[in-house]
PDB file of C-alpha atoms in Angstrom:
ATOM      1  CA  MET A   1       0.000   0.000   0.000  1.00 64.00           C
ATOM      2  CA  ILE A   2       1.324   3.438  -0.910  1.00 65.00           C
ATOM      3  CA  GLN A   3      -0.031   6.592   0.664  1.00 63.00           C
ATOM      4  CA  ALA A   4       0.767  10.169  -0.146  1.00 68.00           C
ATOM      5  CA  ALA A   5       0.277  13.351   1.800  1.00 68.00           C
ATOM      6  CA  ASP A   6      -0.016  16.996   0.935  1.00 73.00           C
ATOM      7  CA  PHE A   7       2.096  19.621   2.585  1.00 73.00           C
ATOM      8  CA  ARG A   8       2.211  23.357   2.258  1.00 76.00           C
ATOM      9  CA  LEU A   9       5.001  25.834   2.964  1.00 79.00           C
ATOM     10  CA  ASP A  10       4.134  29.457   3.656  1.00 82.00           C
ATOM     11  CA  LEU A  11       6.496  32.428   3.792  1.00 81.00           C
ATOM     12  CA  ASN A  12       5.011  35.274   5.811  1.00 81.00           C
ATOM     13  CA  ASP A  13       1.541  33.720   5.367  1.00 82.00           C
ATOM     14  CA  ARG A  14       1.906  33.493   1.564  1.00 81.00           C
ATOM     15  CA  GLU A  15       1.824  30.007   0.072  1.00 79.00           C
ATOM     16  CA  ILE A  16       4.777  28.744  -1.919  1.00 76.00           C
ATOM     17  CA  PRO A  17       3.520  26.831  -4.972  1.00 68.00           C
ATOM     18  CA  GLY A  18       3.659  23.027  -4.568  1.00 63.00           C
ATOM     19  CA  GLY A  19       6.718  21.183  -5.770  1.00 56.00           C
ATOM     20  CA  VAL A  20       9.012  24.180  -5.410  1.00 57.00           C
ATOM     21  CA  ALA A  21      12.252  23.537  -3.542  1.00 58.00           C
ATOM     22  CA  ALA A  22      13.282  27.202  -3.506  1.00 57.00           C
ATOM     23  CA  ALA A  23      11.552  30.556  -3.236  1.00 62.00           C
ATOM     24  CA  ALA A  24      12.173  34.278  -3.215  1.00 60.00           C
ATOM     25  CA  VAL A  25      11.573  36.273  -0.078  1.00 60.00           C
ATOM     26  CA  VAL A  26       9.954  39.695  -0.493  1.00 56.00           C
ATOM     27  CA  LEU A  27      11.322  41.863   2.277  1.00 62.00           C
ATOM     28  CA  GLY A  28       9.264  44.983   1.707  1.00 59.00           C
ATOM     29  CA  SER A  29      10.365  48.539   2.368  1.00 59.00           C
ATOM     30  CA  PRO A  30      11.831  49.523   5.721  1.00 57.00           C
ATOM     31  CA  THR A  31       9.963  52.326   7.445  1.00 60.00           C
ATOM     32  CA  THR A  32      13.123  53.924   8.838  1.00 66.00           C
ATOM     33  CA  VAL A  33      16.273  55.253   7.224  1.00 72.00           C
ATOM     34  CA  LEU A  34      19.165  52.817   7.340  1.00 77.00           C
ATOM     35  CA  THR A  35      22.335  54.213   8.932  1.00 78.00           C
ATOM     36  CA  PRO A  36      25.563  52.559  10.154  1.00 80.00           C
ATOM     37  CA  SER A  37      24.383  52.817  13.762  1.00 82.00           C
ATOM     38  CA  SER A  38      20.743  51.777  13.098  1.00 84.00           C
ATOM     39  CA  PRO A  39      20.199  48.454  11.295  1.00 87.00           C
ATOM     40  CA  VAL A  40      16.748  47.447  10.072  1.00 85.00           C
ATOM     41  CA  PHE A  41      15.287  44.023  10.870  1.00 86.00           C
ATOM     42  CA  VAL A  42      12.735  42.141   8.768  1.00 86.00           C
ATOM     43  CA  LYS A  43      10.999  38.952   9.931  1.00 87.00           C
ATOM     44  CA  VAL A  44      10.502  35.964   7.642  1.00 88.00           C
ATOM     45  CA  ASP A  45       8.131  33.366   9.075  1.00 88.00           C
ATOM     46  CA  VAL A  46       8.204  29.854   7.568  1.00 88.00           C
ATOM     47  CA  THR A  47       5.200  27.608   8.284  1.00 86.00           C
ATOM     48  CA  LEU A  48       4.810  23.931   7.350  1.00 83.00           C
ATOM     49  CA  THR A  49       1.274  22.511   7.210  1.00 79.00           C
ATOM     50  CA  THR A  50       0.529  18.907   6.259  1.00 75.00           C
ATOM     51  CA  ASN A  51      -2.108  16.191   6.372  1.00 72.00           C
ATOM     52  CA  ALA A  52       0.542  13.493   6.808  1.00 73.00           C
ATOM     53  CA  THR A  53      -0.103  11.156   9.726  1.00 75.00           C
ATOM     54  CA  ALA A  54       3.593  10.717  10.501  1.00 74.00           C
ATOM     55  CA  PRO A  55       5.599  13.746  11.654  1.00 75.00           C
ATOM     56  CA  PHE A  56       8.401  15.077   9.491  1.00 78.00           C
ATOM     57  CA  GLU A  57      10.506  18.183   9.218  1.00 83.00           C
ATOM     58  CA  MET A  58      11.828  20.467   6.529  1.00 86.00           C
ATOM     59  CA  GLU A  59      15.054  22.392   6.664  1.00 89.00           C
ATOM     60  CA  ALA A  60      14.732  25.970   5.465  1.00 89.00           C
ATOM     61  CA  GLY A  61      17.949  27.714   4.479  1.00 90.00           C
ATOM     62  CA  LEU A  62      18.682  31.310   3.528  1.00 90.00           C
ATOM     63  CA  GLY A  63      21.657  31.937   1.258  1.00 89.00           C
ATOM     64  CA  ALA A  64      23.806  34.938   0.483  1.00 89.00           C
ATOM     65  CA  ALA A  65      21.728  37.925  -0.601  1.00 88.00           C
ATOM     66  CA  SER A  66      22.213  39.736  -3.875  1.00 86.00           C
ATOM     67  CA  ILE A  67      21.701  43.475  -4.291  1.00 86.00           C
ATOM     68  CA  SER A  68      20.348  44.879  -7.548  1.00 83.00           C
ATOM     69  CA  GLU A  69      18.232  47.690  -9.002  1.00 81.00           C
ATOM     70  CA  THR A  70      20.462  50.420  -7.689  1.00 81.00           C
ATOM     71  CA  SER A  71      22.676  52.773  -9.639  1.00 78.00           C
ATOM     72  CA  SER A  72      25.144  52.992  -6.767  1.00 86.00           C
ATOM     73  CA  ALA A  73      28.119  50.651  -6.602  1.00 88.00           C
ATOM     74  CA  GLU A  74      28.870  52.375  -3.281  1.00 90.00           C
ATOM     75  CA  LEU A  75      25.542  51.143  -1.870  1.00 88.00           C
ATOM     76  CA  ARG A  76      26.290  47.570  -3.026  1.00 89.00           C
ATOM     77  CA  ARG A  77      29.687  47.690  -1.293  1.00 90.00           C
ATOM     78  CA  ASN A  78      28.329  49.110   1.966  1.00 92.00           C
ATOM     79  CA  LEU A  79      25.038  47.264   2.461  1.00 90.00           C
ATOM     80  CA  ALA A  80      25.386  44.178   4.646  1.00 91.00           C
ATOM     81  CA  VAL A  81      22.644  41.538   4.781  1.00 91.00           C
ATOM     82  CA  SER A  82      22.785  38.843   7.465  1.00 93.00           C
ATOM     83  CA  TYR A  83      20.431  36.337   9.085  1.00 93.00           C
ATOM     84  CA  ALA A  84      19.543  34.675  12.375  1.00 93.00           C
ATOM     85  CA  ALA A  85      17.017  31.955  13.160  1.00 91.00           C
ATOM     86  CA  VAL A  86      15.064  32.896  16.287  1.00 88.00           C
ATOM     87  CA  ALA A  87      12.754  31.116  18.673  1.00 76.00           C
ATOM     88  CA  GLY A  88       9.666  33.112  19.501  1.00 72.00           C
ATOM     89  CA  GLY A  89       9.987  35.353  16.474  1.00 68.00           C
ATOM     90  CA  ASP A  90      11.528  38.438  18.131  1.00 79.00           C
ATOM     91  CA  CYS A  91      14.131  40.050  15.882  1.00 83.00           C
ATOM     92  CA  GLY A  92      15.034  42.662  18.482  1.00 74.00           C
ATOM     93  CA  THR A  93      16.476  40.126  20.922  1.00 78.00           C
ATOM     94  CA  PRO A  94      19.903  41.326  22.105  1.00 80.00           C
ATOM     95  CA  GLY A  95      22.799  38.976  21.483  1.00 83.00           C
ATOM     96  CA  LEU A  96      21.443  37.259  18.359  1.00 87.00           C
ATOM     97  CA  HIS A  97      24.280  36.000  16.175  1.00 90.00           C
ATOM     98  CA  TYR A  98      23.792  37.113  12.547  1.00 92.00           C
ATOM     99  CA  THR A  99      25.613  35.332   9.720  1.00 92.00           C
ATOM    100  CA  ALA A 100      25.764  35.425   5.900  1.00 91.00           C
ATOM    101  CA  THR A 101      23.621  32.258   5.672  1.00 91.00           C
ATOM    102  CA  ALA A 102      21.212  30.542   8.061  1.00 92.00           C
ATOM    103  CA  ALA A 103      19.275  27.300   8.320  1.00 92.00           C
ATOM    104  CA  ALA A 104      16.634  25.992  10.703  1.00 92.00           C
ATOM    105  CA  ARG A 105      14.260  23.061  10.930  1.00 90.00           C
ATOM    106  CA  VAL A 106      10.528  23.566  10.526  1.00 88.00           C
ATOM    107  CA  SER A 107       8.334  20.909  12.128  1.00 84.00           C
ATOM    108  CA  THR A 108       4.898  19.944  10.851  1.00 81.00           C
ATOM    109  CA  SER A 109       2.173  22.413  11.817  1.00 74.00           C
ATOM    110  CA  ASP A 110       4.795  24.721  13.294  1.00 80.00           C
ATOM    111  CA  LYS A 111       6.494  28.020  12.465  1.00 85.00           C
ATOM    112  CA  THR A 112      10.151  29.008  12.342  1.00 89.00           C
ATOM    113  CA  THR A 113      11.254  32.630  12.181  1.00 90.00           C
ATOM    114  CA  PHE A 114      14.304  34.087  10.498  1.00 92.00           C
ATOM    115  CA  CYS A 115      15.415  37.644  11.087  1.00 91.00           C
ATOM    116  CA  VAL A 116      17.026  39.476   8.200  1.00 90.00           C
ATOM    117  CA  ARG A 117      19.354  42.270   9.315  1.00 90.00           C
ATOM    118  CA  LEU A 118      20.052  45.091   6.871  1.00 89.00           C
ATOM    119  CA  ALA A 119      22.895  47.386   7.891  1.00 89.00           C
ATOM    120  CA  LEU A 120      25.251  49.906   6.420  1.00 90.00           C
ATOM    121  CA  ARG A 121      28.895  49.205   7.143  1.00 89.00           C
ATOM    122  CA  GLU A 122      30.776  51.571   9.453  1.00 89.00           C
ATOM    123  CA  GLY A 123      32.152  54.507   7.473  1.00 89.00           C
ATOM    124  CA  ALA A 124      29.484  54.296   4.759  1.00 89.00           C
ATOM    125  CA  PRO A 125      29.072  57.671   3.039  1.00 89.00           C
ATOM    126  CA  LEU A 126      26.017  59.720   4.008  1.00 84.00           C
ATOM    127  CA  SER A 127      25.145  60.092   0.311  1.00 85.00           C
ATOM    128  CA  ILE A 128      23.897  56.490   0.082  1.00 86.00           C
ATOM    129  CA  GLN A 129      21.486  56.622   3.045  1.00 77.00           C
ATOM    130  CA  GLN A 130      18.504  57.703   0.937  1.00 78.00           C
ATOM    131  CA  LEU A 131      19.128  55.328  -1.990  1.00 83.00           C
ATOM    132  CA  GLY A 132      17.020  52.260  -2.704  1.00 82.00           C
ATOM    133  CA  ALA A 133      17.887  48.793  -3.926  1.00 83.00           C
ATOM    134  CA  ARG A 134      16.295  45.413  -4.512  1.00 84.00           C
ATOM    135  CA  ILE A 135      17.569  42.717  -2.172  1.00 85.00           C
ATOM    136  CA  SER A 136      17.028  39.110  -3.219  1.00 84.00           C
ATOM    137  CA  VAL A 137      17.318  36.427  -0.568  1.00 86.00           C
ATOM    138  CA  PRO A 138      17.447  32.841  -1.871  1.00 85.00           C
ATOM    139  CA  MET A 139      15.659  30.284   0.299  1.00 86.00           C
ATOM    140  CA  GLU A 140      15.879  26.512  -0.157  1.00 86.00           C
ATOM    141  CA  PHE A 141      13.828  23.736   1.437  1.00 84.00           C
ATOM    142  CA  THR A 142      14.814  20.129   2.077  1.00 85.00           C
ATOM    143  CA  GLN A 143      12.580  17.429   3.538  1.00 82.00           C
ATOM    144  CA  ILE A 144      14.132  15.630   6.471  1.00 83.00           C
ATOM    145  CA  GLY A 145      12.989  12.108   7.239  1.00 69.00           C
ATOM    146  CA  ILE A 146      12.120  11.130  10.777  1.00 59.00           C
TER     147      ILE A 146
END
């Protein structure tokens, strides 16, 4: 006997189409100006819903971000994007360790939160603080057997 189950992955409450092992994360526009002393944090919630009777997990991983749609090479050089997986979903938690990539397990009918930290490097010129850019964050998913 062979049985199959459906599962659904959501990013920030938006469904990822079935059969996709990777997705793009839309970060939206920060409401504050980014400066070297004031990073901006954006939450990315990953939810796994399934009708499978046996529990399983997925691993969600964020890769190195790419910066485009800006005319400023100076902005590309000075914009740092890093990630942390957090329990409880609070990106403002002091002492979080941010890295260039991140991965975390997502259990069935559960949510995992990643925080994306956008920051200007120390010494960044003031002229780039009002510029915009498109930041693409690759995210990959792998099913983990239990």
